[in-house]
Coordinates of C-alpha atoms and ligand atoms in Angstrom, one line a residue:
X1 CA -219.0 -29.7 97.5
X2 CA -216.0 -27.1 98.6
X3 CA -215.3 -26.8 102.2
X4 CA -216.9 -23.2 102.6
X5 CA -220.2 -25.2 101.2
X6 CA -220.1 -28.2 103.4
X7 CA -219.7 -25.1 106.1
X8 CA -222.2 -22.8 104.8
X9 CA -224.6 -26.4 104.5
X10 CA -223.8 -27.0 107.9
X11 CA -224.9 -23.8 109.4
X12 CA -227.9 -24.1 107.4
X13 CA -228.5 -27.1 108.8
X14 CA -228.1 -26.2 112.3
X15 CA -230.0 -23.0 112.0
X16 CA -233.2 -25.1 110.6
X17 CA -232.8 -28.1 113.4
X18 CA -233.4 -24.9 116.2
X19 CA -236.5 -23.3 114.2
X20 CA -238.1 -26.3 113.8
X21 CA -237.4 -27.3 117.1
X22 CA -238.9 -23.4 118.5
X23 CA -242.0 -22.6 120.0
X24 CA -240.9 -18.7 119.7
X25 CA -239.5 -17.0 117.2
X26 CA -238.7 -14.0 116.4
X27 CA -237.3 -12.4 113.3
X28 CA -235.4 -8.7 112.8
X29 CA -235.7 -7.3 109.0
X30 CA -233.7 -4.5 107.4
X31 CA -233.3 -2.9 104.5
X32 CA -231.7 -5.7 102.6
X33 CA -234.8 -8.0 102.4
X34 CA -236.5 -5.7 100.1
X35 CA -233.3 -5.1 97.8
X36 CA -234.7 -7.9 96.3
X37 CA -237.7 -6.4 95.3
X38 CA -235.8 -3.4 93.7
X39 CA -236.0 -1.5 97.2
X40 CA -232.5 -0.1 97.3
X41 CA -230.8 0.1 100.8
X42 CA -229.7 3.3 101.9
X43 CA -226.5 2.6 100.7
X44 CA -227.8 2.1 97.3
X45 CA -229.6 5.1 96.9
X46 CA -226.5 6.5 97.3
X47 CA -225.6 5.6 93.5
X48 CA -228.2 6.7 92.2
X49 CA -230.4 10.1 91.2
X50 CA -230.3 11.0 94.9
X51 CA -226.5 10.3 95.2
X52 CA -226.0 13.7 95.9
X53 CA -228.0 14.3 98.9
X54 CA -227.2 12.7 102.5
X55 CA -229.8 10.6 103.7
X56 CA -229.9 12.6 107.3
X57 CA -231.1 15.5 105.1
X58 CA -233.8 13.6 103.4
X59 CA -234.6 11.3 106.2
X60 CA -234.7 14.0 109.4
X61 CA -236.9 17.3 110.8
X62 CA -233.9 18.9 110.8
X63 CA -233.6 18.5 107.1
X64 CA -237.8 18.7 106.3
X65 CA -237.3 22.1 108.1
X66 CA -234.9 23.4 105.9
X67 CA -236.2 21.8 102.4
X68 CA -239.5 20.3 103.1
X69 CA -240.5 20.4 99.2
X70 CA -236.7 18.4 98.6
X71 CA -237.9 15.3 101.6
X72 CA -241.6 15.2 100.0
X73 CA -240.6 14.7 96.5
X74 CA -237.2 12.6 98.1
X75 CA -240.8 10.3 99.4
X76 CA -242.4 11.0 96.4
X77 CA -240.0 9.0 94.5
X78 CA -239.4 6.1 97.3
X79 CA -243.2 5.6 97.3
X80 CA -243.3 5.3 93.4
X81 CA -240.8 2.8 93.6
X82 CA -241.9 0.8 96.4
X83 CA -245.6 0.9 94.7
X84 CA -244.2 -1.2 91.4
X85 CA -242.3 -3.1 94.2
X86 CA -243.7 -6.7 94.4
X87 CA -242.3 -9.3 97.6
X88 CA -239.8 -11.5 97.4
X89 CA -239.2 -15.2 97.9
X90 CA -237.4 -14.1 100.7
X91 CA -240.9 -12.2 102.4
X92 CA -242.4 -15.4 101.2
X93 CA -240.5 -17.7 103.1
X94 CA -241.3 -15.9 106.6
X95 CA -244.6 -16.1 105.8
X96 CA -244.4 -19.7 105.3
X97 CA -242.2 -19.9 108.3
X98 CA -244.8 -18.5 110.3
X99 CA -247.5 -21.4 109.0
X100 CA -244.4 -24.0 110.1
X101 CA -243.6 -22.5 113.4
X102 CA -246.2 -22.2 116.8
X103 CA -245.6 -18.5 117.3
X104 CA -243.7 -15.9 115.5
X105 CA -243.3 -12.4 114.9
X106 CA -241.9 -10.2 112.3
X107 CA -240.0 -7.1 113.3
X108 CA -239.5 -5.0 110.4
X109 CA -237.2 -1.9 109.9
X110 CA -238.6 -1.6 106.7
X111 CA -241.4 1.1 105.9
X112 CA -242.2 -0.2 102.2
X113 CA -244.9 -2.4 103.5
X114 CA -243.5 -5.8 101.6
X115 CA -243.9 -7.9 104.6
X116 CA -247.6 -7.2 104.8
X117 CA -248.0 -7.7 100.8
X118 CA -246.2 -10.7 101.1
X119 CA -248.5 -11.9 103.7
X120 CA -246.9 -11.9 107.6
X121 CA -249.9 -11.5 109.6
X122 CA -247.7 -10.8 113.3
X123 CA -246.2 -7.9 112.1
X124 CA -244.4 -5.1 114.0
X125 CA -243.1 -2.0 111.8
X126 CA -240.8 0.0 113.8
X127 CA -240.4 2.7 111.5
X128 CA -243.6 3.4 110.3
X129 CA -245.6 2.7 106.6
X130 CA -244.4 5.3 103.5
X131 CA -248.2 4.5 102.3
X132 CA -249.4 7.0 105.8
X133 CA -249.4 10.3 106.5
X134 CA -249.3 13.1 109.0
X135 CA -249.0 16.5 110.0
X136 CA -245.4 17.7 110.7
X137 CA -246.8 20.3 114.0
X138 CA -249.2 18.4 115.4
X139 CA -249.2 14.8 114.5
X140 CA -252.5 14.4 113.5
X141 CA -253.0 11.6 110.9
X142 CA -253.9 12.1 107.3
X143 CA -255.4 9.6 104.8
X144 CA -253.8 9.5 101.6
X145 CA -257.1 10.3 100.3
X146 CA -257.3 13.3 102.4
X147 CA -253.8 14.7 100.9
X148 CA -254.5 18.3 99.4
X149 CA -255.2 17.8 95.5
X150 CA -252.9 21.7 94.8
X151 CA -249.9 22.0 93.8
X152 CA -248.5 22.6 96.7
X153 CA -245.3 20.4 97.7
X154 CA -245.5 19.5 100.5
X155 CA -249.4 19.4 100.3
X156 CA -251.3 20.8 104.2
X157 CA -252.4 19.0 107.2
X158 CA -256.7 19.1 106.3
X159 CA -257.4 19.6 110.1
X160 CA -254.5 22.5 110.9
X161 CA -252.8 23.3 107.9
X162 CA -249.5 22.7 108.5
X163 CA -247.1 20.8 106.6
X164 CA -248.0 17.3 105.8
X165 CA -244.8 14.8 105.7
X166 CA -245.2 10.7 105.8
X167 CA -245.5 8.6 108.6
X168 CA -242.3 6.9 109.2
X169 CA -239.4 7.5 111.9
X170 CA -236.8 9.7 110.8
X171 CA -233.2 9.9 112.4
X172 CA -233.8 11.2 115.9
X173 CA -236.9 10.7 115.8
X174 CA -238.5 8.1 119.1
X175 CA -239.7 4.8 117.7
X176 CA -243.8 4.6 118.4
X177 CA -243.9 3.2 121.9
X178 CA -246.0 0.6 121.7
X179 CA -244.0 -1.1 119.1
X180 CA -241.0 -1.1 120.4
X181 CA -242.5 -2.3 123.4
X182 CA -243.6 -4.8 121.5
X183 CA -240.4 -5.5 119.6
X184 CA -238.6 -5.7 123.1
X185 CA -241.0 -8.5 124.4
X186 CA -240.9 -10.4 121.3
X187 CA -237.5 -10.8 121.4
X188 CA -236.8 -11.4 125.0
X189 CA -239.5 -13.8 125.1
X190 CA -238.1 -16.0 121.6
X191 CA -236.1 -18.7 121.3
X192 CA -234.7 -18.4 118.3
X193 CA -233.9 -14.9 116.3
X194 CA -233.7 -14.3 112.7
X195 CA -231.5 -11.3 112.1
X196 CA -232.4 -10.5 108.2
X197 CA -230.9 -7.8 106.0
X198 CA -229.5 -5.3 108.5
X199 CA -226.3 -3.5 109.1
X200 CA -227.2 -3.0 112.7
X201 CA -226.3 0.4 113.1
X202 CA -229.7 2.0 113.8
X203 CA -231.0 2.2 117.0
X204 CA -232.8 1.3 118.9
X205 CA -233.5 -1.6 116.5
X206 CA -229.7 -2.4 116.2
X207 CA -230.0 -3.5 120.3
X208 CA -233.1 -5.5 120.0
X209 CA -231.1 -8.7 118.9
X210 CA -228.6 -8.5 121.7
X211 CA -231.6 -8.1 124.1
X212 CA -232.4 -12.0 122.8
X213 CA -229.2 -13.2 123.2
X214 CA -228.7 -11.8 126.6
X215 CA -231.8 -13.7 127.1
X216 CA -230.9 -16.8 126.4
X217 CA -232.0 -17.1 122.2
X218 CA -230.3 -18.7 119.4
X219 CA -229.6 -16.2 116.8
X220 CA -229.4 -16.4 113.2
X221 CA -227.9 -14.2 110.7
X222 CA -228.9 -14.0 106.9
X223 CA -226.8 -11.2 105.4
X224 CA -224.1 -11.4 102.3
X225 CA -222.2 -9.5 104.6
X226 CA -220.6 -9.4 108.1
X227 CA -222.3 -6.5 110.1
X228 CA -221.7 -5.2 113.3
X229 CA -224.0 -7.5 114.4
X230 CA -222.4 -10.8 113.5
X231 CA -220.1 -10.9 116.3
X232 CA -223.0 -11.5 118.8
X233 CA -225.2 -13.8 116.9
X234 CA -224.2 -17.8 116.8
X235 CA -224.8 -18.7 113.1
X236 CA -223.9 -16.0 110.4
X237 CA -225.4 -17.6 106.3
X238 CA -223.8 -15.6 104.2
X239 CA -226.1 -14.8 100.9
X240 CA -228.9 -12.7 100.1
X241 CA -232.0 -13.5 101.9
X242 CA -234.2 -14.0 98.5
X243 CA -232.2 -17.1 98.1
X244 CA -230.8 -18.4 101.9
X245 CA -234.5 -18.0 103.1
X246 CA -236.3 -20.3 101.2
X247 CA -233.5 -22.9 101.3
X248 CA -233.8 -22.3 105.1
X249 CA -237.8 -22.3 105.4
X250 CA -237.1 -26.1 102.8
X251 CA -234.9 -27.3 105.7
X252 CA -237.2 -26.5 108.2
X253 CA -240.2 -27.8 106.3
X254 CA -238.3 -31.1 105.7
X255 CA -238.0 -31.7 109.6
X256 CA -241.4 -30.7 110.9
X257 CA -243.3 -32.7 108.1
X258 CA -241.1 -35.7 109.5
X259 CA -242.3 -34.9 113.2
Ligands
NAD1 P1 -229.0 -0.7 105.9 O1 -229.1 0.0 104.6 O2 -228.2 0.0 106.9 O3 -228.3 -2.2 105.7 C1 -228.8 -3.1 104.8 C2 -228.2 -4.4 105.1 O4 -228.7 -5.3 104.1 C3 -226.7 -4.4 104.9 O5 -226.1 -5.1 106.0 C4 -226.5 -5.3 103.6 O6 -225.3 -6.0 103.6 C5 -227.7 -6.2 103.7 N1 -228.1 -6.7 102.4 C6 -228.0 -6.1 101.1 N2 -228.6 -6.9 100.2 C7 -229.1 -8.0 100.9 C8 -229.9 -9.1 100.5 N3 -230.2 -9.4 99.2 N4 -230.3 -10.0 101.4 C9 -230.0 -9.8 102.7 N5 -229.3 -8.7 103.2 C10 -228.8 -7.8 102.2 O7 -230.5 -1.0 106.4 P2 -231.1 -1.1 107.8 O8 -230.2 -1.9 108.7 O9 -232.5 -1.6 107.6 O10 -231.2 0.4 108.4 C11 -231.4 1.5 107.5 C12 -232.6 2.3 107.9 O11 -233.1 2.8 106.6 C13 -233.8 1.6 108.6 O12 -234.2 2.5 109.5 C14 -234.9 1.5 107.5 O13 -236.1 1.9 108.0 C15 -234.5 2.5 106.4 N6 -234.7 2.0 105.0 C16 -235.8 1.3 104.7 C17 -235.9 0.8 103.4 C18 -237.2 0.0 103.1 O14 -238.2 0.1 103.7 N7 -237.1 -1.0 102.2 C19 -235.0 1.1 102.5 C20 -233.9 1.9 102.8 C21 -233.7 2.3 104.1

């Protein structure tokens, strides 16, 4: 073994001895738990048929106003993608995290619905589902089945006819309420925090692991790179969370079979 793997082994190490050891945890997931599952990050998209097109136009009512037929196909083609999207062993070791641990919660960024396919039954979605729908004016909400079967792109709101768009939060856009106030007691109330997969530059989300640490949690960060983030949090394992996490959830395992 190298000295960066003895280190990486060690942090490991450390970070399963405090889950196993935690009545409350809590973990954060972005973006880059899904890449996994052929989800591409932001960034990714960025290379791809959509390279051309800045994510604030595709991902904002500033940019639905101007080009609403542009966003809906833009979700059109995230949805078709996320549908032949299957979870990862990286959702599958949270879920069998949360079987090892008393209480824990998944807060998810995320808005392709792989944490709930995967299994996490205490779920929190910040951003909303791409899978849900609802009216652009008035908020009502539209089942899928509901969606207007014409041509028309975006298809109309069923109760008030006006533009339908999907039901996630779009830059500078307010979270829901209740789950961020959700989010915000999870994490001042864990002991430990699982930062997973995100650059934390978004807010709010981007605050809610500094609100654990302030409050007195051990945080954890699984991410191949350093974020903004990583400065605050105490352990930093650096790989891709399809293959750290289930070495972690093993370690973990390993010690509460042994209690
Ligand atoms: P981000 O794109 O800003 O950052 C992704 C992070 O994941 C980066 O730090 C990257 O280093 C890391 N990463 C890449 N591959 C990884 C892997 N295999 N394992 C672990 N980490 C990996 O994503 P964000 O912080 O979630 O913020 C972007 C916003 O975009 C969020 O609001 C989110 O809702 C939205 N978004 C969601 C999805 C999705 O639902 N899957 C996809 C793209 C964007």
């Amino acid at each position: 073994m190298t000295g960066d793997q003895a280190h990486a082994n060690d942090a490991l190490q450390q970070a399963a001895e405090w889950l196993a050891t935690a009545e409350r945890v809590a973990v954060l997931t972005g973006a880059g738990i899904s890449r996994e599952s052929g989800v591409p990050t932001f960034r990714d998209a960025q290379e791809g048929l959509w390279a051309r097109y800045d994510p604030m136009e595709l991902a904002s009512p500033e940019g639905f106003r101007r080009d609403p037929a542009l966003v809906w196909r833009w979700y059109e083609w995230r949805r078709a993608l996320v549908g032949r999207a299957q979870p990862n062993p990286g959702h599958g070791a949270l879920v069998r995290l949360e079987a090892l641990v008393p209480y824990l919660t998944v807060i998810t960024q995320n808005v392709d619905g792989l944490h709930h396919a995967a299994g996490s039954r205490n779920l929190v979605e910040l951003h909303g589902n791409l899978q849900r729908f609802k009216c652009f004016e008035r908020g009502h909400l539209v089942p899928a089945e509901l969606l207007s079967t014409d041509e028309r792109v975006p298809p109309c709101c069923p109760q008030c006819g006006a533009l339908v768009r999907p039901d996630v939060v779009w830059f500078g856009e307010m979270l829901p309420e209740v789950a961020l106030r959700q989010a915000r007691d999870e994490v001042a109330a864990a002991e430990v925090l699982l930062v997973v997969g995100t650059s934390g530059l978004v807010q709010p989300a981007a605050s809610l692991p500094l609100v654990a640490v302030e409050a007195g949690a051990r945080s954890i960060e699984i991410n191949p790179d350093r974020t903004a983030l990583t400065p605050h949090l105490d352990l930093h394992l650096s790989g891709p969370a399809g293959r750290i996490l289930p070495a972690l959830v093993d370690a973990v395992a390993a010690r509460t079979t042994r209690k």
